Short mmCIF file of C-alpha atoms and ligand atoms in Angstrom, two decimals:
data_model
loop_
_atom_site.label_atom_id
_atom_site.label_comp_id
_atom_site.label_asym_id
_atom_site.label_seq_id
_atom_site.Cartn_x
_atom_site.Cartn_y
_atom_site.Cartn_z
CA UNK C 1 -0.01 -0.06 0.03
CA UNK C 2 1.13 3.47 -0.97
CA UNK C 3 -0.20 6.66 0.74
CA UNK C 4 0.60 10.32 1.15
CA UNK C 5 -0.71 12.16 4.15
CA UNK C 6 -1.27 15.85 4.15
CA UNK C 7 1.65 16.40 1.87
CA UNK C 8 2.82 19.96 1.14
CA UNK C 9 5.69 21.12 -1.10
CA UNK C 10 6.63 24.14 -3.17
CA UNK C 11 9.17 26.30 -4.98
CA UNK C 12 10.15 29.43 -3.08
CA UNK C 13 6.92 31.37 -2.63
CA UNK C 14 4.92 29.01 -4.73
CA UNK C 15 2.80 26.53 -2.82
CA UNK C 16 2.49 23.82 -5.41
CA UNK C 17 1.04 21.02 -3.07
CA UNK C 18 -1.07 21.94 -0.14
CA UNK C 19 -1.99 19.20 2.19
CA UNK C 20 -2.55 16.29 -0.25
CA UNK C 21 -3.75 12.99 1.19
CA UNK C 22 -4.76 9.78 -0.65
CA UNK C 23 -4.18 6.10 -0.64
CA UNK C 24 -3.13 4.03 -3.63
CA UNK C 25 -4.40 0.48 -2.93
CA UNK C 26 -1.99 -2.45 -3.77
CA UNK C 27 -2.45 -4.02 -7.29
CA UNK C 28 -4.56 -1.07 -8.53
CA UNK C 29 -4.30 1.80 -10.81
CA UNK C 30 -4.87 5.24 -8.97
CA UNK C 31 -5.08 8.14 -11.54
CA UNK C 32 -4.14 11.61 -10.40
CA UNK C 33 -5.79 14.07 -12.56
CA UNK C 34 -5.96 17.89 -12.92
CA UNK C 35 -5.30 20.80 -15.14
CA UNK C 36 -1.88 22.46 -16.00
CA UNK C 37 -0.15 23.57 -12.91
CA UNK C 38 -2.44 21.56 -10.54
CA UNK C 39 0.56 20.06 -8.79
CA UNK C 40 0.65 16.48 -10.42
CA UNK C 41 4.34 16.50 -11.29
CA UNK C 42 5.25 18.04 -8.05
CA UNK C 43 3.49 15.25 -6.22
CA UNK C 44 5.51 12.62 -7.87
CA UNK C 45 8.70 14.70 -7.53
CA UNK C 46 8.00 14.99 -3.84
CA UNK C 47 7.23 11.40 -3.33
CA UNK C 48 10.46 10.59 -5.10
CA UNK C 49 12.58 12.87 -2.94
CA UNK C 50 13.45 15.18 -5.87
CA UNK C 51 11.49 18.11 -4.27
CA UNK C 52 11.69 18.17 -0.44
CA UNK C 53 8.32 17.82 1.43
CA UNK C 54 7.63 20.95 3.56
CA UNK C 55 5.13 18.99 5.78
CA UNK C 56 3.16 15.69 5.64
CA UNK C 57 4.15 12.12 5.03
CA UNK C 58 4.83 9.50 2.23
CA UNK C 59 4.30 5.89 3.21
CA UNK C 60 5.24 2.84 1.32
CA UNK C 61 4.19 -0.53 2.75
CA UNK C 62 3.66 1.01 6.17
CA UNK C 63 7.27 2.54 6.18
CA UNK C 64 7.69 6.34 6.37
CA UNK C 65 9.78 7.22 3.23
CA UNK C 66 9.28 11.02 3.36
CA UNK C 67 12.93 11.85 3.87
CA UNK C 68 14.51 8.82 2.17
CA UNK C 69 17.05 10.17 -0.60
CA UNK C 70 15.81 9.77 -4.23
CA UNK C 71 18.63 7.22 -5.05
CA UNK C 72 17.61 5.00 -2.31
CA UNK C 73 13.91 4.69 -3.31
CA UNK C 74 14.36 2.20 -6.11
CA UNK C 75 15.91 -0.21 -3.47
CA UNK C 76 12.65 0.04 -1.50
CA UNK C 77 10.44 -0.89 -4.47
CA UNK C 78 9.45 2.58 -5.79
CA UNK C 79 9.99 3.46 -9.37
CA UNK C 80 9.29 6.88 -11.00
CA UNK C 81 8.89 7.30 -14.74
CA UNK C 82 9.18 11.01 -15.40
CA UNK C 83 7.50 13.01 -18.13
CA UNK C 84 9.45 13.20 -21.28
CA UNK C 85 10.45 9.64 -22.10
CA UNK C 86 14.16 10.21 -21.50
CA UNK C 87 16.37 7.45 -22.76
CA UNK C 88 19.93 7.08 -23.91
CA UNK C 89 19.54 7.74 -27.68
CA UNK C 90 22.66 5.97 -28.92
CA UNK C 91 22.09 2.78 -27.00
CA UNK C 92 19.97 -0.07 -28.00
CA UNK C 93 16.55 -1.06 -26.54
CA UNK C 94 18.29 -3.96 -24.72
CA UNK C 95 21.10 -1.74 -23.42
CA UNK C 96 18.71 0.88 -22.19
CA UNK C 97 16.58 -1.80 -20.32
CA UNK C 98 19.62 -3.27 -18.63
CA UNK C 99 20.39 0.14 -17.16
CA UNK C 100 16.97 -0.17 -15.27
CA UNK C 101 18.15 -3.27 -13.41
CA UNK C 102 21.25 -1.72 -11.81
CA UNK C 103 19.49 -0.22 -8.79
CA UNK C 104 17.03 -2.46 -6.92
CA UNK C 105 16.29 -3.84 -3.55
CA UNK C 106 19.00 -6.06 -1.91
CA UNK C 107 18.20 -9.63 -2.56
CA UNK C 108 15.84 -8.80 -5.51
CA UNK C 109 16.88 -10.52 -8.80
CA UNK C 110 16.63 -8.11 -11.75
CA UNK C 111 13.81 -8.72 -14.22
CA UNK C 112 15.44 -10.18 -17.37
CA UNK C 113 15.06 -8.33 -20.56
CA UNK C 114 13.16 -11.30 -21.97
CA UNK C 115 10.55 -10.96 -19.36
CA UNK C 116 10.10 -7.31 -20.34
CA UNK C 117 9.87 -8.51 -23.98
CA UNK C 118 7.22 -10.93 -22.99
CA UNK C 119 5.14 -8.05 -21.45
CA UNK C 120 5.99 -5.73 -24.43
CA UNK C 121 6.31 -7.88 -27.51
CA UNK C 122 6.80 -4.76 -29.72
CA UNK C 123 10.02 -3.94 -27.76
CA UNK C 124 11.21 -7.40 -28.33
CA UNK C 125 10.93 -6.85 -32.10
CA UNK C 126 12.92 -3.71 -31.76
CA UNK C 127 15.60 -4.98 -29.28
CA UNK C 128 18.52 -4.26 -31.52
CA UNK C 129 17.18 -0.80 -32.60
CA UNK C 130 18.88 2.30 -30.96
CA UNK C 131 16.45 4.20 -28.80
CA UNK C 132 16.51 7.35 -31.09
CA UNK C 133 14.98 5.06 -33.86
CA UNK C 134 11.89 4.35 -31.85
CA UNK C 135 8.41 5.95 -32.27
CA UNK C 136 7.03 7.91 -29.33
CA UNK C 137 4.84 4.97 -28.31
CA UNK C 138 7.84 2.53 -28.39
CA UNK C 139 9.87 5.00 -26.40
CA UNK C 140 7.16 5.14 -23.81
CA UNK C 141 7.17 1.30 -23.58
CA UNK C 142 10.90 1.40 -23.17
CA UNK C 143 10.89 3.77 -20.21
CA UNK C 144 8.25 1.81 -18.50
CA UNK C 145 10.13 -1.48 -19.27
CA UNK C 146 13.32 0.14 -17.84
CA UNK C 147 11.57 0.99 -14.61
CA UNK C 148 10.17 -2.52 -14.34
CA UNK C 149 13.73 -4.05 -14.52
CA UNK C 150 14.21 -3.20 -10.85
CA UNK C 151 10.95 -5.14 -9.96
CA UNK C 152 9.27 -2.25 -8.28
CA UNK C 153 6.14 -2.61 -6.12
CA UNK C 154 4.93 0.79 -6.82
CA UNK C 155 5.21 2.57 -10.18
CA UNK C 156 4.80 6.29 -10.54
CA UNK C 157 3.96 7.47 -14.22
CA UNK C 158 3.98 11.12 -15.23
CA UNK C 159 1.81 11.74 -18.32
CA UNK C 160 2.72 8.64 -20.41
CA UNK C 161 0.16 9.66 -22.92
CA UNK C 162 1.53 13.18 -23.65
CA UNK C 163 1.99 13.84 -27.24
CA UNK C 164 0.94 10.32 -28.54
CA UNK C 165 -1.73 9.67 -31.06
CA UNK C 166 -5.03 8.46 -29.51
CA UNK C 167 -4.53 4.97 -31.04
CA UNK C 168 -1.12 4.71 -29.38
CA UNK C 169 -2.37 6.04 -26.09
CA UNK C 170 -4.89 3.11 -26.20
CA UNK C 171 -2.07 0.69 -26.76
CA UNK C 172 0.08 2.08 -23.90
CA UNK C 173 -2.91 2.04 -21.57
CA UNK C 174 -3.91 -1.52 -22.56
CA UNK C 175 -0.33 -2.62 -21.78
CA UNK C 176 -0.59 -0.94 -18.31
CA UNK C 177 -3.73 -2.91 -17.60
CA UNK C 178 -2.09 -6.18 -18.52
CA UNK C 179 0.99 -5.22 -16.56
CA UNK C 180 -0.99 -4.57 -13.44
CA UNK C 181 -2.88 -7.97 -13.75
CA UNK C 182 0.36 -9.79 -14.49
CA UNK C 183 2.66 -8.24 -11.92
CA UNK C 184 0.32 -7.01 -9.21
CA UNK C 185 1.96 -3.71 -9.44
CA UNK C 186 0.51 -0.65 -7.67
CA UNK C 187 0.48 2.30 -10.17
CA UNK C 188 -0.12 6.01 -9.59
CA UNK C 189 -0.84 7.34 -12.97
CA UNK C 190 -0.53 11.11 -13.47
CA UNK C 191 -2.48 12.30 -16.44
CA UNK C 192 -4.09 15.48 -18.09
CA UNK C 193 -5.80 12.96 -20.42
CA UNK C 194 -8.37 12.32 -17.78
CA UNK C 195 -10.92 10.38 -19.96
CA UNK C 196 -8.31 7.70 -20.95
CA UNK C 197 -6.87 7.58 -17.51
CA UNK C 198 -10.27 6.98 -15.74
CA UNK C 199 -11.04 4.30 -18.32
CA UNK C 200 -8.29 2.01 -16.99
CA UNK C 201 -7.96 3.41 -13.36
CA UNK C 202 -9.64 1.85 -10.30
CA UNK C 203 -9.42 5.11 -8.34
CA UNK C 204 -9.03 8.74 -9.16
CA UNK C 205 -7.70 11.75 -7.25
CA UNK C 206 -8.53 15.15 -8.73
CA UNK C 207 -5.99 18.02 -7.92
CA UNK C 208 -6.65 21.74 -8.43
CA UNK C 209 -4.10 24.39 -7.38
CA UNK C 210 -2.25 21.82 -5.16
CA UNK C 211 -5.27 20.55 -3.28
CA UNK C 212 -7.39 17.57 -3.61
CA UNK C 213 -10.86 18.44 -4.77
CA UNK C 214 -12.36 14.94 -5.29
CA UNK C 215 -11.23 11.37 -4.59
CA UNK C 216 -13.47 8.36 -5.60
CA UNK C 217 -13.80 5.27 -7.67
CA UNK C 218 -12.70 6.01 -11.23
CA UNK C 219 -16.25 5.19 -12.55
CA UNK C 220 -17.95 7.58 -10.14
CA UNK C 221 -15.66 10.39 -11.21
CA UNK C 222 -16.07 9.70 -14.99
CA UNK C 223 -19.87 9.96 -14.40
CA UNK C 224 -19.78 13.28 -12.58
CA UNK C 225 -20.61 15.79 -15.28
CA UNK C 226 -19.97 18.76 -13.12
CA UNK C 227 -16.57 17.51 -11.94
CA UNK C 228 -15.55 16.70 -15.50
CA UNK C 229 -16.45 20.15 -16.73
CA UNK C 230 -14.84 21.97 -13.87
CA UNK C 231 -11.57 20.06 -13.61
CA UNK C 232 -11.12 17.28 -16.05
CA UNK C 233 -11.73 18.89 -19.47
CA UNK C 234 -14.07 16.30 -21.00
N1 ATP S 301 10.79 24.37 -10.90
C1 ATP S 301 9.67 25.15 -10.57
N2 ATP S 301 9.87 26.41 -10.04
C2 ATP S 301 8.96 27.15 -9.69
N3 ATP S 301 7.66 26.85 -9.77
C3 ATP S 301 7.31 25.52 -10.28
C4 ATP S 301 8.34 24.72 -10.70
N4 ATP S 301 7.79 23.60 -11.11
C5 ATP S 301 6.45 23.84 -11.04
N5 ATP S 301 6.23 24.97 -10.61
C6 ATP S 301 4.81 25.49 -10.24
O1 ATP S 301 4.21 24.72 -9.29
C7 ATP S 301 2.85 24.47 -9.59
C8 ATP S 301 2.52 23.04 -9.78
O2 ATP S 301 3.18 22.63 -11.11
P1 ATP S 301 3.34 21.16 -11.56
O3 ATP S 301 4.33 21.08 -12.65
O4 ATP S 301 3.49 20.24 -10.41
O5 ATP S 301 1.83 20.89 -12.27
P2 ATP S 301 1.26 19.79 -13.15
O6 ATP S 301 0.01 19.50 -12.54
O7 ATP S 301 2.31 18.63 -13.36
O8 ATP S 301 1.15 20.58 -14.52
P3 ATP S 301 1.27 20.00 -16.08
O9 ATP S 301 -0.14 19.32 -16.33
O10 ATP S 301 1.38 21.26 -16.89
O11 ATP S 301 2.35 19.07 -16.10
C9 ATP S 301 2.53 25.52 -10.78
O12 ATP S 301 2.13 26.61 -10.30
C10 ATP S 301 3.88 25.58 -11.43
O13 ATP S 301 4.01 26.81 -12.10
MG1 MG S 302 3.26 17.82 -14.94
#
């Protein structure tokens, strides 16, 4: 189980997160939604120790990880896939994946590249391609696959659908659904694309100006016309 409790963070005078609380149940997808500047990326960066929390707590499997350094978190089972699909362009798909297995919990065997290729057959077909030859959708699979190499329990994803064609977004989200079912992963999915995210999520958390304005089952949020118009853009 993964939870944040009254988490606040910011940048100088900017209060980007203001007392955010929610629980992401194990083996489920929790979508964190909200407009530009709502605080979604700051939330993931604070959880990952890249932005210091000003107050509040982050808990992973009952343990308080609020002040654990970013580089230690993969060893505790947390993986963060930032926005932007950063890969090493000159390296092959296989080489990029291997990098993801370098930092992991003591005693945890790395996932093998073949296991990743079983989950993402398209990456297997492209295993010898260099990362700069990949399409946007393939790159997104690669950064998710690279994160899986450390066998995380909790996967934080920042806007995986950004800039992808609707058909490709559907493919990526279908892959995520299969992944959660196959690996029992707990996923926190940050998205501006609320309609697609809610279609695969179990729960949703809606942020506005750094605060939680709604938390509920994904289907309940998707059916709330007022909330959709006010905060979700569909
Ligand atoms: N490095 C930074 N320095 C100063 N202010 C920042 C910084 N990063 C974000 N902010 C501000 O913090 C607030 C939350 O931004 P954040 O990037 O977390 O939002 P977001 O929900 O991820 O938005 P988007 O949908 O555009 O990615 C905004 O007011 C933003 O301008
Ligand atoms: Mg963002």
